Short mmCIF file of C-alpha atoms and ligand atoms in Angstrom, two decimals:
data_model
loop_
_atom_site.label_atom_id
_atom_site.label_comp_id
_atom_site.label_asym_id
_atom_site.label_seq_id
_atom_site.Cartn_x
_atom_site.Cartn_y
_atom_site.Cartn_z
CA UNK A 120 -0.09 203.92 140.20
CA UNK A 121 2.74 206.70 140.23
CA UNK A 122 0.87 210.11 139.15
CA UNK A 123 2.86 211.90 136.36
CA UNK A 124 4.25 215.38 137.19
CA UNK A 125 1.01 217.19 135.51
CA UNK A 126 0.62 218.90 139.28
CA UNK A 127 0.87 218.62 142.84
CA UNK A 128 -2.85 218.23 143.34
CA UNK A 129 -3.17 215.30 141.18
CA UNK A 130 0.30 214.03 143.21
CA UNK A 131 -1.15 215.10 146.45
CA UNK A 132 -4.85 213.37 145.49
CA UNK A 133 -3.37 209.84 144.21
CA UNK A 134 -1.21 209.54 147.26
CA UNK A 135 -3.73 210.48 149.87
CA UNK A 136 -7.50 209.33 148.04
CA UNK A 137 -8.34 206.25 149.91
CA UNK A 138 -7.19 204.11 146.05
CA UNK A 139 -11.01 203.13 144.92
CA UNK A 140 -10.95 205.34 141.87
CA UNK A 141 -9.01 204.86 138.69
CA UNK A 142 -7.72 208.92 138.73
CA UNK A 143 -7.64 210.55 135.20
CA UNK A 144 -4.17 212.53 134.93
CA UNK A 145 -5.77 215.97 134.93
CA UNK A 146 -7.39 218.36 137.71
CA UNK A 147 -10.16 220.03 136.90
CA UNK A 148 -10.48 223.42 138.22
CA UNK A 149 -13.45 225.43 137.22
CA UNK A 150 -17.05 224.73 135.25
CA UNK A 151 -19.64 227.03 133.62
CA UNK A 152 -22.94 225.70 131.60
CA UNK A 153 -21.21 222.32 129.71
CA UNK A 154 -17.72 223.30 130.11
CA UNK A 155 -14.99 222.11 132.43
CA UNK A 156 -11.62 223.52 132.50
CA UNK A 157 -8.41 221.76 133.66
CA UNK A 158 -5.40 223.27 135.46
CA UNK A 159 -3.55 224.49 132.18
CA UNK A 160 -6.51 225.83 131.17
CA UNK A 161 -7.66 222.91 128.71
CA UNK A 162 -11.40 222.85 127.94
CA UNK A 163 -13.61 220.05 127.82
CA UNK A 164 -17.17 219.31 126.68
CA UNK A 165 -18.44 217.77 129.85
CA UNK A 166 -20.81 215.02 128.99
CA UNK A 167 -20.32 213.12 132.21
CA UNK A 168 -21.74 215.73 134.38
CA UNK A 169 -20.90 214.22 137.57
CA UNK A 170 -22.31 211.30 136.68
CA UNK A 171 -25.90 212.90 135.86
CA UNK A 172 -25.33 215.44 138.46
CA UNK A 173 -24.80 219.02 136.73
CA UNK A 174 -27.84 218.65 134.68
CA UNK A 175 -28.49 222.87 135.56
CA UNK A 176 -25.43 223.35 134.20
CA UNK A 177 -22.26 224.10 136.50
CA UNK A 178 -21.80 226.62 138.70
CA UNK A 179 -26.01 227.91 137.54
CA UNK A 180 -25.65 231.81 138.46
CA UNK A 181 -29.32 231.08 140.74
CA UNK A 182 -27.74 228.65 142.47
CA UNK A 183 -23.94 230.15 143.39
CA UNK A 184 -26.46 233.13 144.79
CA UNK A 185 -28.40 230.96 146.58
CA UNK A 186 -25.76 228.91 148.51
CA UNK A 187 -23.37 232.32 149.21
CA UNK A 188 -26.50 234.10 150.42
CA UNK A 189 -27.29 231.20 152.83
CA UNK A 190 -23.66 230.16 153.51
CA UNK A 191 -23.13 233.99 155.19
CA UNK A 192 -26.87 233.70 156.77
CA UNK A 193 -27.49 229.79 158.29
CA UNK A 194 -25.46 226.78 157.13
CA UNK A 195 -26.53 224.15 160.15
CA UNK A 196 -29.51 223.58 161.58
CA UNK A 197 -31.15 219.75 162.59
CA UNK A 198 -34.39 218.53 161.26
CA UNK A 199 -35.55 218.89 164.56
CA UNK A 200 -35.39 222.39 164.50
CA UNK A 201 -37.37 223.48 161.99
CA UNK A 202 -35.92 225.97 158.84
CA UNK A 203 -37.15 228.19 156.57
CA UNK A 204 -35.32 227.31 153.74
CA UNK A 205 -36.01 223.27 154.21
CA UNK A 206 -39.61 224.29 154.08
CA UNK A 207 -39.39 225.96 150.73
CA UNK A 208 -37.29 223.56 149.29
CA UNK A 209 -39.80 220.91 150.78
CA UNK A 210 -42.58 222.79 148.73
CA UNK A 211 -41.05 223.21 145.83
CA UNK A 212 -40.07 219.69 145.53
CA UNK A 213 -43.69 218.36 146.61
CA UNK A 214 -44.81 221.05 143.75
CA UNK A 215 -42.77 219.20 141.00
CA UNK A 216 -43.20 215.42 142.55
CA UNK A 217 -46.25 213.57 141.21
CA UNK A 218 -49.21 213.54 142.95
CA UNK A 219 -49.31 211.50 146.33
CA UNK A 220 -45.81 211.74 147.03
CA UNK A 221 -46.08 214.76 149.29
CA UNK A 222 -44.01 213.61 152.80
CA UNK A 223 -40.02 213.31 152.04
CA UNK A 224 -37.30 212.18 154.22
CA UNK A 225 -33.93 214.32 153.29
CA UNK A 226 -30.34 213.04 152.83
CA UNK A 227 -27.55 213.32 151.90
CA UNK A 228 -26.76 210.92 149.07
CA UNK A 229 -28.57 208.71 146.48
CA UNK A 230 -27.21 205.70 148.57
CA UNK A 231 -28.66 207.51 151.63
CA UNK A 232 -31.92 207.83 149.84
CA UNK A 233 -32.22 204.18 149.12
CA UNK A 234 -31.11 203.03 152.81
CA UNK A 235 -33.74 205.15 154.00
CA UNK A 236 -36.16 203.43 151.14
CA UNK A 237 -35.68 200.43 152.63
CA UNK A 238 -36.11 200.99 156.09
CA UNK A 239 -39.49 202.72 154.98
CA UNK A 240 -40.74 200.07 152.96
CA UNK A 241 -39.85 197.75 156.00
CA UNK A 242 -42.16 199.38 158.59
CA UNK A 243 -44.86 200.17 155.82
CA UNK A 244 -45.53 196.44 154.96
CA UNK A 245 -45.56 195.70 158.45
CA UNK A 246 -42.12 194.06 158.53
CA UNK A 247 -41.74 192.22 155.79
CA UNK A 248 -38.25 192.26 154.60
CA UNK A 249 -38.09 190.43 151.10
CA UNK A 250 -37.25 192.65 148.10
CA UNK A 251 -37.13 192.26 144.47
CA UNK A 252 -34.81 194.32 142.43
CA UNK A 253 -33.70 194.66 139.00
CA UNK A 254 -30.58 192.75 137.01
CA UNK A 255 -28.33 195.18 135.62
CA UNK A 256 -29.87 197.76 138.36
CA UNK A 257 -28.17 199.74 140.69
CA UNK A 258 -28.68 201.14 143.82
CA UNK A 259 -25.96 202.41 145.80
CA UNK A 260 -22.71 201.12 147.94
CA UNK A 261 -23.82 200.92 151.29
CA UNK A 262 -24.49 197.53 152.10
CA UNK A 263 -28.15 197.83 152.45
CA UNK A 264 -28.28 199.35 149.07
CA UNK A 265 -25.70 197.26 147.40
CA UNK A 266 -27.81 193.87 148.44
CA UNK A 267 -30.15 195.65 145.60
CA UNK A 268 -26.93 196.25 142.95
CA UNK A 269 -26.62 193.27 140.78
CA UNK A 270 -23.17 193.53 140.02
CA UNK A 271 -21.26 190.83 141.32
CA UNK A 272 -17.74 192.21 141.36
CA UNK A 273 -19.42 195.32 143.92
CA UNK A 274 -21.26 192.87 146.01
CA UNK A 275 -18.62 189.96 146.19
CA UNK A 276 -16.14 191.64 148.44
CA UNK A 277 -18.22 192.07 151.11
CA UNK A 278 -19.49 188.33 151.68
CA UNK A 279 -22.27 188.11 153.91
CA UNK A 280 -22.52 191.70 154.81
CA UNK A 281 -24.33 192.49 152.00
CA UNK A 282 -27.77 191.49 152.61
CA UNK A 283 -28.64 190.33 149.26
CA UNK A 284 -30.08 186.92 150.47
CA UNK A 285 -33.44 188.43 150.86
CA UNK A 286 -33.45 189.81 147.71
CA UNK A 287 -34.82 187.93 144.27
CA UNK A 288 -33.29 190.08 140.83
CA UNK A 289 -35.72 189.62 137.83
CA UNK A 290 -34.62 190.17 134.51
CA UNK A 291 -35.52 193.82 133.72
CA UNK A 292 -38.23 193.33 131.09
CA UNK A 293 -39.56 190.25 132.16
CA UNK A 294 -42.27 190.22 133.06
CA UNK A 295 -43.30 186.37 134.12
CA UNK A 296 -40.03 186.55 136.31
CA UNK A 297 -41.52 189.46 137.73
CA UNK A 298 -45.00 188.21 138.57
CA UNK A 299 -43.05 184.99 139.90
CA UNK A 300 -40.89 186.95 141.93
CA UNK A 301 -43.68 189.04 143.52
CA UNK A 302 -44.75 187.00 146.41
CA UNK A 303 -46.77 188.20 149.58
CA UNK A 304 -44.00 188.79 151.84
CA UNK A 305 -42.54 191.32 149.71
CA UNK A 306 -41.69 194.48 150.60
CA UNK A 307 -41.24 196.19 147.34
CA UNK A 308 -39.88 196.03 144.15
CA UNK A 309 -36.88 198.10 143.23
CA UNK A 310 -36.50 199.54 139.90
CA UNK A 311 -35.15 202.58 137.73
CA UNK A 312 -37.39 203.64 134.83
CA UNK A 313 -33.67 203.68 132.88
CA UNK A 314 -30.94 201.82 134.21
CA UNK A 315 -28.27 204.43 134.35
CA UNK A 316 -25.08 202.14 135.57
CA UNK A 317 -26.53 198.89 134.00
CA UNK A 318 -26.23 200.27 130.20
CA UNK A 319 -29.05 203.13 129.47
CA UNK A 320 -31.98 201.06 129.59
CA UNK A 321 -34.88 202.58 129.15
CA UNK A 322 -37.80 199.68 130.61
CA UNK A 323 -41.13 199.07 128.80
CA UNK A 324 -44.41 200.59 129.83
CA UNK A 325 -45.44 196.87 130.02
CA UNK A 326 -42.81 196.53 132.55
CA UNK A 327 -43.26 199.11 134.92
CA UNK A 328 -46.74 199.37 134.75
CA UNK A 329 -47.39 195.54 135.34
CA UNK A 330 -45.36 196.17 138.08
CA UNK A 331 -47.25 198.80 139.51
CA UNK A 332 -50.50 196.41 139.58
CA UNK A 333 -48.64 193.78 140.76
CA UNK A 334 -47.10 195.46 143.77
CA UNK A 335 -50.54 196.99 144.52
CA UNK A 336 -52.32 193.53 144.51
CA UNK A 337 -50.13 192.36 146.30
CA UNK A 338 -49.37 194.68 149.36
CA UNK A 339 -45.80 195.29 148.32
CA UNK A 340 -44.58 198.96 147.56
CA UNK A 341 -43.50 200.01 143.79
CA UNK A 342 -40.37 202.18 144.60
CA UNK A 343 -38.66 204.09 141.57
CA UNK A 344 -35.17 205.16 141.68
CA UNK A 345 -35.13 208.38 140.07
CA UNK A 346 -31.53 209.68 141.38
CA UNK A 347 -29.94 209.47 138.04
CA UNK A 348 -33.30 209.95 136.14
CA UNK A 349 -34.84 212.76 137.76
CA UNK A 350 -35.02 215.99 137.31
CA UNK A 351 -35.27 216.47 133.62
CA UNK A 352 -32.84 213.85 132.83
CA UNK A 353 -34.73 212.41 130.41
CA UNK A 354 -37.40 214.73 129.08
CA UNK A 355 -39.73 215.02 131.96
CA UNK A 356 -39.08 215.98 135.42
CA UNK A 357 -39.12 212.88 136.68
CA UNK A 358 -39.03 209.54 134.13
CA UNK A 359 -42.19 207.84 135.71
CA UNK A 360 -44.73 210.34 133.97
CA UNK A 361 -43.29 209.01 130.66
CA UNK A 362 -45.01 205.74 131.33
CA UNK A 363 -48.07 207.33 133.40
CA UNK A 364 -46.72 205.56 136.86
CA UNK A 365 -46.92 206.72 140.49
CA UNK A 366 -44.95 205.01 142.54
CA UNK A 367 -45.67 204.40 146.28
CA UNK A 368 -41.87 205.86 147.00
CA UNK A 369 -39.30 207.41 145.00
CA UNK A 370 -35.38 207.72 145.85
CA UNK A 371 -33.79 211.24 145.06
CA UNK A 372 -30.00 212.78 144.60
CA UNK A 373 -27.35 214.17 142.01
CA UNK A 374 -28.96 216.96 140.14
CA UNK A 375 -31.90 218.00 143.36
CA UNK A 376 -29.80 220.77 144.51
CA UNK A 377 -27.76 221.68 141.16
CA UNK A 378 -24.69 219.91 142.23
CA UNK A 379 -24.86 220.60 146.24
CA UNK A 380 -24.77 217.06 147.29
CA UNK A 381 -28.38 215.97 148.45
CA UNK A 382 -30.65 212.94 148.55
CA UNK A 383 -34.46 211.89 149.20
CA UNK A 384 -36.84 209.72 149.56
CA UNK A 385 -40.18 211.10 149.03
CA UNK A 386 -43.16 208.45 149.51
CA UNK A 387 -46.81 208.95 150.33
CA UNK A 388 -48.96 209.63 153.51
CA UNK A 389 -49.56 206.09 153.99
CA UNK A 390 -45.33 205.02 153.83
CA UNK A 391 -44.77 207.95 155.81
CA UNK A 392 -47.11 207.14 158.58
CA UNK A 393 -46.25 203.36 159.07
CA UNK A 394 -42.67 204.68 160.83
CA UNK A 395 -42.31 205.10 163.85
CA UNK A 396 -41.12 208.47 165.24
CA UNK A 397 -37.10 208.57 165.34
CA UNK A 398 -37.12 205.39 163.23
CA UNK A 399 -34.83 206.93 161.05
CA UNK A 400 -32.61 210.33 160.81
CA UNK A 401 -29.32 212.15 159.64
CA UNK A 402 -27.45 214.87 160.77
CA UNK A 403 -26.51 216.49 157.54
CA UNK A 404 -29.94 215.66 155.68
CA UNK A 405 -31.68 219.40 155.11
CA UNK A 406 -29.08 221.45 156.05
CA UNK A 407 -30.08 225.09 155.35
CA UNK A 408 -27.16 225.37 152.65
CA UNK A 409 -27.91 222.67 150.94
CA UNK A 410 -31.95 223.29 151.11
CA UNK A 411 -31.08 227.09 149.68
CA UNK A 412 -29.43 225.57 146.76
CA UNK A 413 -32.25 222.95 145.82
CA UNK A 414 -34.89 225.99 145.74
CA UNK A 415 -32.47 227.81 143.02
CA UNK A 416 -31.84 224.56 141.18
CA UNK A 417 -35.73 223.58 141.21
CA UNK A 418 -37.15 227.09 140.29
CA UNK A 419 -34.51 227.22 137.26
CA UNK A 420 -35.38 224.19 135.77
CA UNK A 421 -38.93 225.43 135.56
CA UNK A 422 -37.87 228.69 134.67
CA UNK A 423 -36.08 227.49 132.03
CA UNK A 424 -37.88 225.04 130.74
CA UNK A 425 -35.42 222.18 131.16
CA UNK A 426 -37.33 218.75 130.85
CA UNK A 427 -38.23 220.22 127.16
CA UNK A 428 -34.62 221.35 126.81
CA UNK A 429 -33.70 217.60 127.53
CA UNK A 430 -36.23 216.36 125.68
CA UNK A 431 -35.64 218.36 122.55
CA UNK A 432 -31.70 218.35 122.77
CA UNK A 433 -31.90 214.52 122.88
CA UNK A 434 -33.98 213.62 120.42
CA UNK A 435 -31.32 215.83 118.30
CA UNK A 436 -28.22 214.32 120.04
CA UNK A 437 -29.69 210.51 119.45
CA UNK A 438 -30.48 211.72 115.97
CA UNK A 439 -26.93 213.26 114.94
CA UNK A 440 -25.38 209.58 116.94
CA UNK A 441 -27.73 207.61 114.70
CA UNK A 442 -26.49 209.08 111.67
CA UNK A 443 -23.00 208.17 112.29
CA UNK A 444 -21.95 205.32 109.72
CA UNK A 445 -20.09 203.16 112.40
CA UNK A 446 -19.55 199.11 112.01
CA UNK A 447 -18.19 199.17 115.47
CA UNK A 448 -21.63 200.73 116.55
CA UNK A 449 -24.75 198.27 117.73
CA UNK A 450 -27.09 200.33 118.99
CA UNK A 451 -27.77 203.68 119.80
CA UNK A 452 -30.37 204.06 122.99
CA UNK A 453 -31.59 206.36 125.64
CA UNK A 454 -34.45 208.92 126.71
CA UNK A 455 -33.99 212.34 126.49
CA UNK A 456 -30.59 213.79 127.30
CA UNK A 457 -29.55 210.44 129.07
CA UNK A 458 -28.02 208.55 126.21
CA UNK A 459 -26.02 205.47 125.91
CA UNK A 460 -23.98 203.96 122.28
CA UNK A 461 -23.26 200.54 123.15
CA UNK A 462 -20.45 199.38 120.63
CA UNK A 463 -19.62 195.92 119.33
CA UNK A 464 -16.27 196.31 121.51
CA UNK A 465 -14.93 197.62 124.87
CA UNK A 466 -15.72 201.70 124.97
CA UNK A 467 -13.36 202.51 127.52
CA UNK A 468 -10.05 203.06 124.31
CA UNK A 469 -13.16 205.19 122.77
CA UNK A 470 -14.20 207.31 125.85
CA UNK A 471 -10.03 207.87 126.50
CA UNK A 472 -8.81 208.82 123.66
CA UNK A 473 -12.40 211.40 123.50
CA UNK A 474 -11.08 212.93 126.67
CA UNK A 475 -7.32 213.07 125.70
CA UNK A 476 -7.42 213.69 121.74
CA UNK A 477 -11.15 215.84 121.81
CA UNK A 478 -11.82 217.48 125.09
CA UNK A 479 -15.18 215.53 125.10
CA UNK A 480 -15.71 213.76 128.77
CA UNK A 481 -17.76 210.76 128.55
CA UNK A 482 -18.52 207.45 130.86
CA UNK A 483 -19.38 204.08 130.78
CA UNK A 484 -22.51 201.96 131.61
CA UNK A 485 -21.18 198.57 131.23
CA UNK A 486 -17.85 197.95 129.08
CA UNK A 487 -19.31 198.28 125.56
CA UNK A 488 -21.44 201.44 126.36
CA UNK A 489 -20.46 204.81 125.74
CA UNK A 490 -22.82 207.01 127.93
CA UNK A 491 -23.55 210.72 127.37
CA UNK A 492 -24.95 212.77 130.51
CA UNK A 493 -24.42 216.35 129.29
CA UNK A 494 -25.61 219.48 131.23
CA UNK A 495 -29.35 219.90 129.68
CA UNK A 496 -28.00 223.56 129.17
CA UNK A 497 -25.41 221.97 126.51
CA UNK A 498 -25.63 224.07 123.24
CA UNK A 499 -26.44 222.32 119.68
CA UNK A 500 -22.97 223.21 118.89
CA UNK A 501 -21.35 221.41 121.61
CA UNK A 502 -24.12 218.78 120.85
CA UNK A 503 -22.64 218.80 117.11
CA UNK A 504 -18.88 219.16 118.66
CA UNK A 505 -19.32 216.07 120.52
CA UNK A 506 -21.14 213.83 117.94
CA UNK A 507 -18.09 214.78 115.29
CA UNK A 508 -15.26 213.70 118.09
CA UNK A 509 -17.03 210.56 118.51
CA UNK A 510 -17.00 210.24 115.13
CA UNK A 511 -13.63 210.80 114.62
CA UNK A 512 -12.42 208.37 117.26
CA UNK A 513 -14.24 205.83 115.98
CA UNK A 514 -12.67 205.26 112.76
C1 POI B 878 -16.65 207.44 140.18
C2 POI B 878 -17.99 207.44 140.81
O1 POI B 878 -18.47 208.47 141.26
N1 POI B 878 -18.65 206.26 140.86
C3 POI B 878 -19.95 206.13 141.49
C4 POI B 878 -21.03 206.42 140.47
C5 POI B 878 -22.41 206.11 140.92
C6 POI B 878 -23.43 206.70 139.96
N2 POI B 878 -24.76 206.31 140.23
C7 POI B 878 -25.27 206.56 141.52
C8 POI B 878 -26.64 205.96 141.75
C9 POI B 878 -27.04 205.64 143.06
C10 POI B 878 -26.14 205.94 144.26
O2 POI B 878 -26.11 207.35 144.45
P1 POI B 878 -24.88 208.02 145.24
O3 POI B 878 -24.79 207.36 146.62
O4 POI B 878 -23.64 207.77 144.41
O5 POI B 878 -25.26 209.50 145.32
C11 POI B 878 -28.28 205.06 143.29
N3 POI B 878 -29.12 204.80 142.26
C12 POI B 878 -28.78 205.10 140.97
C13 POI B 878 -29.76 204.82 139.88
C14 POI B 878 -27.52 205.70 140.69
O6 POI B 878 -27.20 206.00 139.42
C15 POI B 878 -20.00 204.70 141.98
O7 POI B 878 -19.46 203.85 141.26
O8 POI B 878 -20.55 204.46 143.09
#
């Protein structure tokens, strides 16, 4: 793909990027609250949010503080060195996690998270190493965390590398596949309270709590993966106390440390305990910098009181969607500020000609969904911006 002449850096980042992503023909320069500009200065209503990332809004005032405070006072230190700021950010994350989850092994990534997951779930079953994951779910790239992504076309590259053999997907919902599938020489059961990636699912308390019985009866561990549904995403701070759930680990990223990257699992006493020292580690995983920013983003989402933001704002957002009279929409679906409008054709035309003819960014989650993942900071009137655009492209 030949870039146009828009700018050197988008010439400079399609020759050089390693050729995995489809590049937009813009740069993006700068971000504030649910705004993005591009390099001429274009603004956008940013609904994408780094894929669930900038829920804090971009560029949060706390957090630019935080990290140039800590940038010109510690940037690196190991885990093995212990660090003021990983301690506080370790506290104020076991303050907000639900109860029982109070040891956490820090990352970098939500991939990260979920290879550690793994690993941990491994030693804390005493080896078993069958798994049971979710169709539609996803999980991450790595190959340990892609043998838990069902879809095909990211697994099928990669042949026998991707250790999906030892992994049984159950229909998300199901639960008979699910008892079926739960077997004593599981090691857990992988799930996200809403597929993000697999079309804005939301799952059924049925569901997930069945499966929490389940896994206890059966010795296996119920991990969550909250990277794209944390952290007020959807209403709550994390989307487990919707359904009244505790899971024995939970997986961690985009929007911990308000858009430094960051991952985590966090997982009880008795998960924790079952590996054995140096088991696991990273060099990058609760760097002070990183740590600083995490504090900032955590304390301002209590501060400001963004699970109810999310909450609120979505309810309004699924509301205004809802009201749209639309043939070419089937349903309109979601949980707080995590919302997807699956149409009765492809979205991608739809969430192109938003960016190019509205300044509203937008994603998919599957080819007929058009996802929304705004900032929970977004204002009504962006809300209202947005859902007119849509409108408007639809007809
Ligand atoms: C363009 C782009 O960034 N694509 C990414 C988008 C991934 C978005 N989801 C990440 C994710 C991950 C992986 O998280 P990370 O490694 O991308 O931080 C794990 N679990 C859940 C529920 C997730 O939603 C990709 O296709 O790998």
């Amino acid at each position: 793909m030949t870039a146009t002449n828009v700018s050197k850096w988008l010439d400079a980042e399609v020759r050089y990027d390693s050729g995995v992503y489809n590049k937009h023909q813009v740069v993006m320069v700068r971000g504030q609250g649910a705004t993005v500009w591009d390099e001429t200065g274009r603004a956008y209503i940013d609904c994408v949010a780094g894929y669930g990332v900038a829920n804090i809004g971009h560029s949060h005032p706390d957090v630019v503080k935080a990290v140039q405070e800590q940038a010109a006072r510690l940037m690196v230190m190991p885990q093995t060195l212990p660090n003021d700021k990983r301690a506080e950010f370790l506290q104020e994350l076991v303050g907000v996690l639900p109860q029982g989850l109070e040891r956490v092994f820090l990352c970098n990534s939500g991939t990260e998270a979920m290879e550690a997951a793994k690993k941990f779930a491994i030693t804390a079953t005493g080896g078993r190493t069958k798994f049971v994951s979710m169709k539609r779910g996803f999980s991450g790239r790595s190959l340990g965390a892609l043998a838990f992504t069902w879809e095909p076309k990211y697994r099928e590259p990669f042949g026998d590398a991707v250790d999906d053999k030892n992994v049984t997907f159950v229909t998300y919902g199901n639960v008979e596949e699910l008892r079926a599938a739960i077997t004593g020489d599981i090691a857990a059961v992988i799930m996200e309270p809403v597929q993000g990636e697999g079309g804005v699912r939301p799952v059924s308390a049925e569901f997930i709590q069945e499966a929490r019985r389940l896994t206890k009866e059966r010795g296996a561990l119920l991990i969550l993966d909250e990277i794209q549904t944390g952290f007020c995403r959807t209403g709550k701070m994390f989307a487990c106390e919707h359904y009244g759930v505790v899971p024995d680990g939970m997986t961690l990223a985009k929007a911990m440390a308000g858009g430094v990257p960051v991952g985590a699992f966090a997982m009880t006493q008795d998960v924790a305990t079952r590996m054995p020292k140096g088991g696991h580690g990273t060099t990058f995983g609760g760097n002070p910098l990183t740590m600083a920013a995490g504090v900032a983003a955590i304390r301002a989402m209590k501060n400001e009181g963004m699970a109810e933001q999310a909450r609120e704002k979505g309810a309004y957002f699924m509301e205004k969607l809802r009201a749209i009279r639309s043939p070419k929409i089937r349903e309109v679906r979601g949980l707080g500020l995590m919302i997807g409008v699956e149409l009765k054709e492809k979205s991608a035309p739809y969430i192109t000609a938003l960016e190019h003819e509205e300044g509203v960014l937008t994603l998919q989650a599957t080819p007929l969904v058009v996802r929304f993942l705004p900032p929970v900071t977004i204002s009504k009137e962006q809300i209202d911006q947005a859902v007119a655009a849509f409108e408007r492209v639809l007809q």
